[in-house]
XYZ file of C-alpha atoms in Angstrom:
688
model
C -18.276 19.960 32.937
C -17.572 17.918 29.795
C -20.037 14.954 29.064
C -17.707 12.116 28.033
C -20.129 9.129 27.715
C -19.091 8.412 24.060
C -15.553 7.968 25.202
C -16.330 4.727 26.739
C -18.263 3.364 23.783
C -16.583 0.378 21.981
C -15.234 0.952 18.516
C -16.423 -1.195 15.381
C -13.206 -3.387 15.793
C -13.898 -3.859 19.423
C -17.401 -5.113 18.892
C -16.164 -7.389 15.794
C -13.453 -8.711 18.133
C -16.078 -9.935 20.563
C -17.910 -11.793 17.991
C -20.561 -9.111 17.006
C -21.122 -10.367 13.453
C -22.974 -7.028 12.526
C -19.877 -5.069 13.320
C -17.664 -7.546 11.559
C -19.996 -7.211 8.500
C -19.508 -3.272 8.474
C -15.805 -3.590 9.012
C -15.339 -6.199 6.082
C -17.759 -4.421 3.834
C -16.116 -1.168 4.317
C -12.805 -2.520 3.203
C -14.159 -4.052 0.107
C -16.914 -1.676 -1.069
C -14.415 0.972 -2.361
C -12.988 -1.491 -4.834
C -16.423 -2.424 -6.294
C -16.792 -5.661 -4.090
C -19.804 -6.114 -1.560
C -19.517 -8.339 1.314
C -22.068 -9.875 3.735
C -21.057 -11.754 6.874
C -23.411 -14.363 8.424
C -23.286 -15.113 12.012
C -20.404 -17.485 12.981
C -21.293 -21.010 13.361
C -18.894 -23.278 15.431
C -16.243 -20.532 14.938
C -16.561 -20.111 11.243
C -17.328 -16.880 9.751
C -19.329 -17.150 6.575
C -18.924 -14.367 4.001
C -20.510 -13.819 0.631
C -18.621 -11.417 -1.733
C -20.239 -9.955 -4.750
C -18.650 -8.150 -7.739
C -20.300 -5.442 -9.626
C -21.567 -6.332 -12.953
C -19.154 -3.801 -14.603
C -16.093 -5.127 -12.501
C -15.178 -7.364 -15.457
C -17.037 -8.974 -18.255
C -14.710 -12.018 -18.204
C -15.998 -14.301 -14.936
C -12.968 -16.384 -15.560
C -10.573 -13.479 -14.380
C -12.656 -13.257 -11.112
C -11.995 -16.867 -10.345
C -8.221 -17.007 -11.475
C -6.886 -13.560 -10.891
C -8.656 -12.359 -8.017
C -9.473 -15.310 -5.865
C -6.061 -15.823 -4.347
C -5.578 -12.096 -3.496
C -9.084 -11.637 -2.217
C -8.989 -14.754 0.059
C -5.582 -13.811 1.572
C -6.665 -10.254 2.079
C -9.826 -11.279 3.961
C -7.895 -13.973 5.981
C -5.115 -11.359 6.830
C -7.734 -8.962 8.206
C -9.403 -11.521 10.338
C -6.156 -12.571 11.757
C -5.314 -8.983 12.652
C -8.718 -8.949 14.341
C -7.458 -11.608 16.656
C -10.855 -12.609 17.961
C -11.212 -15.800 19.873
C -14.563 -16.351 18.381
C -13.067 -16.536 14.852
C -11.475 -19.872 13.848
C -12.118 -20.062 10.191
C -13.802 -18.469 7.305
C -15.956 -19.703 4.403
C -16.073 -17.272 1.473
C -18.538 -17.602 -1.494
C -18.076 -15.433 -4.539
C -20.658 -14.476 -7.326
C -21.652 -11.570 -9.576
C -24.154 -9.205 -7.804
C -27.723 -10.429 -8.342
C -26.790 -13.641 -9.900
C -27.651 -17.117 -8.223
C -24.620 -18.929 -9.570
C -21.614 -19.136 -7.230
C -18.265 -18.523 -9.151
C -16.169 -20.100 -6.470
C -16.004 -20.943 -2.683
C -13.253 -21.680 -0.335
C -12.751 -22.604 3.387
C -9.775 -21.487 5.294
C -8.622 -22.063 8.868
C -7.339 -19.093 10.592
C -4.826 -19.430 13.450
C -4.619 -16.452 15.711
C -2.993 -16.012 19.192
C -6.431 -15.595 20.722
C -7.994 -18.771 19.402
C -4.824 -20.710 19.992
C -4.819 -19.899 23.579
C -8.463 -20.601 23.713
C -7.947 -24.165 22.386
C -5.166 -24.910 24.829
C -7.212 -23.708 27.629
C -10.054 -25.976 26.604
C -7.703 -28.876 26.297
C -6.380 -28.336 29.748
C -9.993 -28.195 31.251
C -10.640 -31.497 29.434
C -7.478 -32.978 30.920
C -8.452 -31.589 34.520
C -11.870 -33.033 34.102
C -10.490 -36.529 33.080
C -8.145 -36.488 35.960
C -10.803 -35.566 38.441
C -13.102 -38.411 37.309
C -10.017 -40.825 37.355
C -9.095 -39.774 40.974
C -12.719 -40.310 42.135
C -12.995 -43.698 40.548
C -9.643 -44.785 41.908
C -10.327 -43.591 45.514
C -13.481 -45.776 45.390
C -11.591 -48.735 44.206
C -8.896 -48.135 46.712
C -6.660 -51.247 45.543
C -2.860 -51.414 45.169
C -3.366 -51.935 41.396
C -5.529 -48.773 41.256
C -2.672 -46.759 42.784
C -0.205 -48.047 40.174
C -2.561 -46.982 37.445
C -3.293 -43.662 39.145
C 0.474 -42.947 39.070
C 0.957 -43.907 35.358
C -2.172 -41.850 34.414
C -1.157 -38.783 36.154
C 2.366 -38.757 34.860
C 0.988 -39.102 31.245
C -1.374 -36.368 31.415
C 1.184 -34.004 33.326
C 3.510 -34.524 30.312
C 0.781 -33.852 27.864
C -0.298 -30.714 29.767
C 3.384 -29.425 29.625
C 3.375 -30.045 25.893
C 0.394 -28.026 25.404
C 1.776 -25.229 27.339
C 5.196 -25.182 25.621
C 4.725 -26.436 22.028
C 7.744 -27.475 20.127
C 8.905 -24.719 17.736
C 8.526 -25.436 13.962
C 12.301 -25.993 13.498
C 12.549 -28.594 16.193
C 9.363 -30.240 15.029
C 10.780 -30.286 11.397
C 14.075 -31.760 12.696
C 12.148 -34.530 14.663
C 9.888 -35.200 11.764
C 12.325 -35.203 8.861
C 15.573 -36.139 10.414
C 18.956 -34.949 9.094
C 18.923 -33.586 5.649
C 20.761 -35.649 2.923
C 24.322 -34.614 2.259
C 24.758 -32.400 -0.747
C 27.574 -32.869 -3.247
C 30.643 -30.506 -2.876
C 30.471 -29.441 -6.345
C 28.000 -28.102 -8.730
C 27.554 -28.589 -12.368
C 27.659 -25.242 -14.162
C 26.964 -24.576 -17.903
C 30.679 -25.312 -18.850
C 32.274 -26.954 -16.180
C 32.007 -28.472 -12.552
C 32.294 -25.748 -9.882
C 33.505 -26.634 -6.289
C 31.369 -25.108 -3.536
C 33.067 -22.836 -1.171
C 31.899 -23.280 2.477
C 31.798 -20.136 4.466
C 32.582 -21.377 8.000
C 33.713 -18.064 9.698
C 30.451 -16.179 10.277
C 29.544 -13.368 12.733
C 26.723 -15.263 14.521
C 26.988 -19.192 13.622
C 23.933 -19.825 15.879
C 21.698 -17.357 13.972
C 19.973 -19.336 11.024
C 19.567 -16.192 9.111
C 22.119 -15.781 6.328
C 22.907 -12.032 5.877
C 24.426 -10.779 2.463
C 25.817 -7.265 1.668
C 26.184 -5.683 -1.530
C 27.825 -2.301 -2.246
C 28.597 -0.335 -5.405
C 31.699 0.975 -7.175
C 34.902 0.456 -5.191
C 38.073 2.246 -6.559
C 41.141 2.117 -4.302
C 43.370 4.362 -6.495
C 44.471 7.892 -6.250
C 42.587 9.576 -3.221
C 42.171 6.443 -1.090
C 45.793 5.619 -1.342
C 46.692 9.251 -0.423
C 44.368 9.476 2.528
C 44.716 6.051 4.001
C 48.622 5.507 3.243
C 49.336 2.072 4.875
C 46.271 2.119 7.125
C 44.115 -0.558 5.369
C 41.504 -0.497 8.128
C 40.735 3.238 7.304
C 38.368 2.825 4.249
C 35.856 0.545 5.926
C 36.602 1.874 9.437
C 32.793 2.900 10.067
C 31.258 -0.041 8.241
C 30.928 -2.581 10.811
C 27.792 -3.834 8.825
C 30.164 -5.196 6.168
C 32.197 -7.127 8.636
C 29.114 -8.593 10.463
C 27.547 -9.827 7.224
C 28.034 -13.411 6.369
C 28.935 -12.791 2.710
C 29.731 -9.198 1.495
C 30.323 -8.009 -2.105
C 31.466 -4.937 -4.059
C 32.096 -4.207 -7.585
C 35.904 -3.586 -7.905
C 36.642 -0.852 -10.417
C 40.301 -1.206 -10.635
C 42.888 -3.906 -11.153
C 45.323 -4.678 -8.315
C 48.543 -4.873 -10.159
C 52.079 -3.222 -10.498
C 52.152 -3.581 -14.398
C 52.583 -0.797 -16.563
C 51.323 0.057 -20.187
C 53.400 1.169 -23.056
C 50.450 2.780 -24.783
C 47.027 3.401 -23.560
C 43.771 3.047 -25.612
C 41.635 4.747 -22.921
C 41.204 8.090 -21.493
C 41.236 6.715 -17.800
C 43.136 3.807 -16.681
C 42.807 2.863 -12.999
C 45.020 0.627 -10.744
C 45.985 0.149 -7.186
C 48.879 -1.604 -5.573
C 48.405 -5.251 -4.988
C 48.987 -4.551 -1.209
C 45.636 -2.447 -1.446
C 43.757 -5.859 -1.230
C 44.133 -5.642 2.521
C 41.555 -2.799 2.298
C 39.009 -5.282 1.118
C 40.066 -7.984 3.664
C 40.037 -5.659 6.626
C 36.536 -4.394 5.420
C 35.067 -7.859 5.491
C 34.658 -8.136 1.698
C 34.173 -11.675 0.585
C 33.703 -11.555 -3.064
C 34.209 -8.853 -5.857
C 32.707 -8.398 -9.323
C 35.373 -8.025 -12.162
C 32.809 -7.791 -15.051
C 33.131 -4.104 -15.530
C 34.774 -1.374 -17.637
C 38.122 -1.116 -15.793
C 39.035 -4.787 -15.145
C 41.188 -4.773 -18.343
C 42.502 -1.197 -17.934
C 46.052 -2.928 -17.652
C 45.179 -5.661 -19.993
C 45.792 -9.243 -19.545
C 48.868 -8.894 -17.340
C 46.953 -6.562 -14.924
C 44.019 -9.068 -14.848
C 45.972 -12.012 -14.167
C 47.890 -10.416 -11.481
C 44.517 -9.153 -9.964
C 43.154 -12.661 -9.940
C 46.134 -13.924 -8.273
C 46.115 -11.295 -5.596
C 42.424 -11.961 -4.946
C 43.210 -15.821 -4.553
C 45.960 -15.234 -2.287
C 43.802 -12.976 -0.046
C 41.070 -15.584 -0.004
C 38.613 -13.304 -1.838
C 36.379 -14.660 -4.444
C 35.713 -13.103 -7.766
C 33.487 -13.398 -10.814
C 32.774 -11.906 -14.199
C 36.401 -12.036 -15.631
C 39.045 -14.471 -16.214
C 41.827 -15.966 -18.392
C 39.547 -17.317 -20.771
C 35.713 -17.554 -21.342
C 35.237 -20.581 -19.218
C 36.864 -18.868 -16.278
C 35.032 -15.563 -16.962
C 31.680 -17.333 -16.969
C 32.349 -19.351 -13.974
C 30.019 -18.726 -11.144
C 31.231 -18.185 -7.546
C 29.131 -20.650 -5.370
C 29.266 -20.166 -1.577
C 27.532 -22.263 1.065
C 26.619 -20.483 4.273
C 24.712 -22.044 7.221
C 23.420 -24.805 4.772
C 22.304 -22.437 2.171
C 24.025 -22.405 -1.193
C 24.252 -19.073 -3.088
C 25.390 -18.765 -6.805
C 26.866 -15.555 -7.915
C 26.938 -14.478 -11.590
C 28.622 -11.380 -13.221
C 28.094 -9.824 -16.721
C 29.653 -6.835 -18.495
C 27.094 -5.309 -20.866
C 29.601 -4.765 -23.589
C 31.883 -6.806 -26.057
C 35.013 -4.683 -25.165
C 37.816 -6.796 -23.919
C 35.517 -9.852 -23.863
C 36.999 -13.277 -22.777
C 37.261 -15.806 -25.481
C 38.893 -19.260 -25.946
C 42.412 -18.825 -24.825
C 41.974 -14.924 -24.369
C 41.546 -13.187 -20.952
C 38.787 -10.840 -20.532
C 35.401 -10.051 -19.125
C 32.301 -12.035 -19.320
C 30.000 -10.367 -21.920
C 26.298 -10.367 -21.526
C 24.544 -12.488 -24.039
C 21.011 -13.480 -23.391
C 21.429 -17.034 -24.420
C 24.445 -17.452 -22.015
C 22.569 -15.719 -19.228
C 19.718 -18.258 -19.599
C 22.106 -21.299 -19.945
C 24.046 -20.262 -16.629
C 21.038 -19.734 -14.684
C 19.189 -22.960 -15.657
C 22.262 -25.083 -15.185
C 22.335 -23.974 -11.628
C 18.678 -23.569 -10.772
C 18.077 -27.018 -9.439
C 21.459 -27.363 -7.432
C 21.521 -24.275 -5.293
C 19.117 -22.250 -3.131
C 19.689 -18.662 -4.436
C 20.949 -17.379 -7.671
C 22.286 -13.601 -7.699
C 23.074 -11.855 -11.016
C 25.217 -8.824 -11.238
C 25.131 -6.595 -14.281
C 27.534 -3.703 -15.192
C 25.374 -1.722 -17.508
C 23.557 1.592 -18.103
C 24.550 5.298 -18.718
C 26.775 6.990 -16.316
C 25.044 9.691 -13.988
C 21.558 8.483 -15.313
C 18.977 8.599 -12.515
C 16.721 5.903 -14.231
C 17.530 2.760 -16.212
C 16.817 2.399 -19.817
C 13.909 0.346 -21.080
C 16.307 -2.301 -22.417
C 17.826 -2.749 -18.775
C 14.324 -3.200 -17.427
C 13.574 -5.911 -20.068
C 16.939 -7.611 -19.385
C 16.538 -7.616 -15.768
C 12.988 -8.995 -15.972
C 14.220 -11.551 -18.427
C 16.954 -12.648 -15.798
C 14.172 -13.207 -13.281
C 12.028 -15.191 -15.840
C 14.876 -17.495 -16.232
C 15.141 -18.338 -12.494
C 17.293 -15.646 -10.889
C 16.315 -14.669 -7.294
C 18.111 -11.218 -7.255
C 19.597 -8.816 -9.801
C 22.134 -6.215 -8.725
C 23.403 -3.386 -11.067
C 26.240 -0.895 -11.092
C 28.191 1.504 -13.312
C 26.226 4.649 -13.564
C 27.978 6.088 -10.344
C 24.693 7.231 -8.959
C 21.805 5.524 -7.179
C 18.834 4.343 -9.448
C 15.581 2.728 -8.456
C 14.543 -0.719 -7.538
C 11.492 -2.761 -8.156
C 9.869 -6.179 -7.353
C 9.160 -8.361 -10.424
C 7.337 -11.656 -9.839
C 8.220 -11.520 -6.243
C 12.004 -10.995 -7.057
C 13.916 -7.846 -6.317
C 15.742 -5.940 -8.891
C 18.349 -3.082 -7.799
C 19.429 -1.226 -11.100
C 22.366 0.622 -9.583
C 24.004 0.935 -6.185
C 26.042 4.073 -7.277
C 29.543 4.682 -5.860
C 30.443 3.202 -2.495
C 34.164 3.880 -2.007
C 35.510 5.550 -5.110
C 38.809 7.160 -4.881
C 38.964 8.152 -8.539
C 36.011 10.589 -7.963
C 36.769 14.210 -7.551
C 34.047 14.365 -5.022
C 34.988 12.974 -1.590
C 31.463 13.625 0.131
C 28.247 12.047 -1.279
C 25.305 10.104 -0.421
C 24.652 6.295 -1.490
C 23.276 3.203 -0.088
C 24.207 -0.652 0.338
C 21.692 -3.436 -0.185
C 21.312 -5.955 2.809
C 19.588 -9.250 2.004
C 18.708 -11.707 4.788
C 17.811 -15.382 3.951
C 15.997 -17.663 6.156
C 14.467 -20.825 5.000
C 12.814 -19.991 1.655
C 12.303 -16.332 2.587
C 14.308 -13.320 1.636
C 14.252 -9.881 3.312
C 15.624 -6.957 1.221
C 16.456 -3.442 2.539
C 18.523 -0.405 1.686
C 21.040 0.801 4.224
C 21.423 4.570 3.729
C 25.132 5.723 3.683
C 26.823 8.910 3.887
C 30.335 9.025 2.526
C 32.589 11.702 4.323
C 36.337 12.041 2.904
C 35.731 8.627 0.998
C 34.785 7.037 4.343
C 31.249 5.529 4.163
C 28.984 5.168 7.221
C 25.477 4.024 7.690
C 23.329 6.762 8.958
C 19.883 6.978 10.658
C 17.614 9.887 11.551
C 16.957 12.815 9.167
C 19.990 12.087 7.008
C 19.017 8.314 6.446
C 15.410 9.378 5.854
C 16.573 11.716 3.289
C 18.625 9.131 1.374
C 15.781 6.405 1.580
C 13.265 9.003 0.256
C 15.475 9.613 -2.704
C 15.548 5.963 -3.491
C 11.743 5.656 -3.032
C 11.273 8.830 -5.215
C 13.432 7.341 -8.221
C 11.675 3.926 -7.930
C 8.256 5.247 -8.211
C 8.506 4.757 -12.052
C 7.988 0.994 -11.662
C 4.805 -0.971 -11.432
C 5.872 -2.391 -8.115
C 8.616 -0.078 -6.511
C 10.718 -1.925 -3.981
C 10.396 -0.263 -0.530
C 13.449 -0.100 1.833
C 12.403 -3.058 3.681
C 10.249 -6.026 2.129
C 10.063 -9.783 2.786
C 9.748 -12.083 -0.241
C 9.129 -15.743 -0.525
C 11.348 -17.891 -2.797
C 10.313 -20.476 -5.425
C 11.091 -24.034 -4.153
C 13.438 -25.266 -6.810
C 12.915 -28.652 -8.589
C 15.304 -31.219 -7.394
C 15.828 -29.462 -3.823
C 14.172 -30.876 -0.847
C 13.044 -28.273 1.629
C 15.037 -28.220 4.937
C 11.862 -28.105 7.035
C 8.979 -29.803 4.938
C 6.664 -30.037 7.973
C 6.950 -26.461 9.015
C 3.842 -24.326 8.684
C 5.903 -21.886 6.547
C 5.475 -24.043 3.563
C 2.014 -23.897 1.750
C 0.639 -27.313 0.655
C -0.505 -25.749 -2.620
C 2.394 -23.890 -4.333
C 1.060 -20.244 -5.007
C 4.473 -19.069 -5.516
C 6.157 -18.170 -8.628
C 8.508 -20.859 -10.209
C 10.994 -20.400 -13.022
C 9.728 -21.697 -16.303
C 12.463 -23.974 -17.081
C 11.024 -24.791 -20.550
C 10.356 -21.276 -21.623
C 11.921 -20.199 -24.904
C 15.643 -18.726 -24.593
C 16.725 -16.066 -27.077
C 19.022 -17.695 -29.610
C 22.283 -16.177 -30.978
C 24.749 -13.936 -29.475
C 22.661 -10.872 -29.370
C 23.495 -8.187 -26.661
C 19.924 -6.895 -26.935
C 16.824 -8.303 -25.229
C 15.047 -10.808 -27.478
C 11.941 -8.983 -29.011
C 10.051 -12.340 -28.754
C 10.040 -12.033 -25.101
C 6.620 -10.578 -23.886
C 6.745 -7.025 -22.737
C 6.237 -6.782 -18.898
C 2.905 -5.947 -17.711
C 2.039 -4.292 -14.441
C 2.109 -6.473 -11.356
C -0.870 -6.565 -9.105
C -0.029 -5.038 -5.468
C 1.197 -7.375 -3.015
C -0.780 -8.588 0.124
C -0.286 -6.462 3.182
C 2.677 -7.142 5.163
C 2.298 -9.281 8.311
C 2.539 -7.659 11.611
C 5.981 -8.170 13.332
C 6.335 -11.008 15.830
C 9.012 -11.761 18.235
C 11.832 -13.757 17.095
C 15.278 -14.643 18.440
C 16.883 -14.305 15.009
C 17.840 -11.097 13.455
C 15.393 -11.321 10.647
C 12.634 -9.426 12.384
C 12.751 -6.876 15.148
C 11.044 -7.838 18.350
C 7.276 -6.915 18.740
C 4.032 -8.190 20.124
C 0.862 -9.244 18.901
C -0.707 -7.435 15.961
C -1.692 -3.894 16.589
C -5.436 -3.168 16.287
C -6.620 -0.104 14.543
C -9.684 1.979 15.821
C -11.002 2.327 12.336
C -10.906 0.069 9.224
C -7.464 0.190 7.497
C -7.451 1.658 3.950
C -7.971 -0.711 0.965
C -4.927 -0.027 -1.029
C -3.782 -3.702 -0.738
C -6.710 -5.048 -2.650
C -6.101 -5.943 -6.271
C -7.262 -3.325 -8.485
C -10.289 -3.804 -10.789
C -9.619 -5.419 -14.060
C -11.336 -4.258 -17.285
C -11.043 -5.361 -20.984
C -12.617 -2.120 -22.136
C -13.753 1.007 -20.452
C -16.671 0.268 -18.216
C -20.031 2.184 -18.660
C -21.168 4.008 -15.431
C -24.027 2.044 -14.184
C -27.440 3.931 -13.941
C -28.066 2.567 -10.502
C -26.156 0.637 -7.897
C -26.753 -3.043 -8.331
C -28.303 -5.086 -5.627
C -25.460 -6.531 -3.534
C -27.319 -9.396 -2.074
C -30.109 -11.909 -2.635
C -32.335 -12.954 0.121
C -31.688 -16.624 -0.146
C -29.010 -18.203 2.205
C -25.949 -18.987 0.462
C -24.169 -21.372 2.645
C -25.997 -24.738 3.553
C -23.076 -26.950 4.252
C -21.578 -27.075 7.733
C -17.982 -25.660 8.483
C -15.405 -28.416 8.376
C -13.976 -28.950 11.788
C -10.205 -28.406 12.216
C -8.127 -31.605 12.480
C -7.105 -32.879 15.930
C -3.939 -31.489 17.380
C -0.840 -33.362 16.547
C -1.865 -34.320 12.840
C -0.347 -30.937 11.596
C -2.009 -27.845 10.035
C -4.531 -28.424 7.414
C -3.302 -27.721 3.863
C -5.707 -24.767 3.672
C -4.654 -23.267 6.906
C -3.843 -19.589 6.971
C -1.108 -19.447 9.692
C -0.304 -16.217 11.406
C 3.225 -14.787 11.115
C 5.051 -16.076 14.274
C 8.440 -16.027 15.441
C 9.200 -17.849 12.043
C 9.128 -15.971 8.858
C 6.035 -15.081 6.979
C 5.572 -15.484 3.153
C 3.792 -13.603 0.538
C 2.317 -15.040 -2.704
C 2.438 -12.851 -5.733
C -0.625 -12.983 -8.033
C 0.035 -14.475 -11.376
C 0.597 -12.081 -14.457
C -2.133 -11.891 -16.952
C -1.250 -11.622 -20.690
C -1.182 -8.070 -21.842
C -3.921 -8.728 -24.530
C -6.464 -9.849 -21.880
C -6.417 -7.275 -18.890
C -5.666 -3.618 -18.691
C -5.318 -1.799 -15.269
C -7.582 0.725 -14.935
C -8.561 3.360 -12.314
C -12.100 4.333 -11.792
C -12.977 7.775 -13.000
C -9.780 8.219 -14.931
C -10.119 6.599 -18.470
C -6.521 7.397 -19.323
C -5.046 5.303 -16.677
C -2.610 6.130 -13.990
C -0.300 8.738 -14.654
C 3.466 8.397 -13.554
C 5.106 11.670 -12.493
C 8.775 11.424 -12.851
C 10.696 13.063 -9.938
C 13.112 15.958 -10.833
C 16.583 15.086 -11.975
C 19.245 15.539 -9.379
C 21.919 18.180 -10.223
C 25.317 16.583 -11.065
C 28.098 17.887 -8.928
């Protein structure tokens, strides 16, 4: 016989969920203590959990850093853990912070927490109040018994029945925003770019017009010459036959590595000159490609006649292009597409002056730092998203150079939302910098000029909804030059490779990550009353007045500050059911049986190497630290409080990146390792 009494004992999380503040104290403290932060939880008063957090004395000698750097991350971390607890007894939290043993409070903050459990409880209490009012009304009217009382009874019951239905089936944030804000103002049909006014192309043919999510697809190098022409012949559907993802996306893009021309060369200045028959443009149209990048090393293989014929061929096929043109104005011209109400600007640059376009001279768009900054800043207040393509780097290199990292981050600093790179013919890593993704190389996609017909690669899928961006890699296997998105062991192998080569960055980009976007000056949010928008802007905004490198230098400006490591992001919110394609369907947050790891907390910050304390500091004082009552939540119907922490629902969640600190003020440090974290580079892949 087995004695199994302990099997029925409740876990720490079960006790905490039922309102046991001692269990809640143990759970929160166990999360923070490994990071040098102590926590004490007071018994909840009117649904408010009161928490005192104390930092070790050696945590940092600068108390201002504790208030400016760690406050936002720590508050949101605690709020997120309490939301995941999903306790009906927790409706808010009041947090006080100070150094261990010091009576002075560094900062304090109160936050409402809206969870599925307490939302249902509030609705139930509201319905009980309505039922009680209705009962008292019935009783009074029955005693009166007059015709007037009967009339009043009918009006009263109808009103409260409608109110009860509204409480049970609340209006969605999108409907609420539509009712409160009305139709958005009409936007102009053209945008003022750095050199000219550019018309906005409206993408009306989309796979799912009723889904508010805008999906973008990015592939690497595409070359339709040689092997592709020999394998496919006149079957223009063959190359993209297994890539339905490209046809289903709202806007799909590739880097076209060959002119579409019938012209010839009298004398070649290059070792390799690629071209494809103009009829090959049907491969792109059949594959669902909407826009191509021409800022690359092969756009001018057949000189100006080849480029001009390529541009005319793309225009006739209805495919947009960027990064090259008949003159510098056309080469710098952005391609601006409006899809489902969202405006996206595409820019393309070739990191070389070879065959650069100029006044009255056809060519590619050369990358000049001052031009990049001018192009982005001219568009920033007029579009919702800015995507920059760079043709750069060293062929077959697994990692970008330091100058590429500096350039990519400089581009984000100017206001770009996404940086996509190509040219090395192999996959390189990706990172998140200031809440914006950077993909350094997407490798080869469909590259007929390659001697290898079988290889692994990936495409980038970007989903846009309101002011949120979801970025993910789709693993692709290429067999006989035909790409196909794969799952299972093959897909895991490719994604593992991307994760491995991305590990060199401060914040490597995982395969699937949701990021918030800055609210651009001059652009009115579509749903200003939605709970997706924080009242206080904690998100990164482009510094429109930051200095721009001067001159025509092709190297990153040395005056630009060197990038510093980015503090870890807050934990990803649990998935919730949504009718859109942005998230997969799910239920309420899963509950762990033990406290989750504390890797999502910001690391400790040191100016100098801390001295090991001779004894553990006293984490608390005996005096009560909270004397003010918890501020009651506003009545329903007046909107959420500006300090509300709203749980991720069917709508998108957002993340707030912590502000960077100057490199001369803080240095990341790992306890017990004075030399700091060591980055182990993965082994170089063999080149076949």
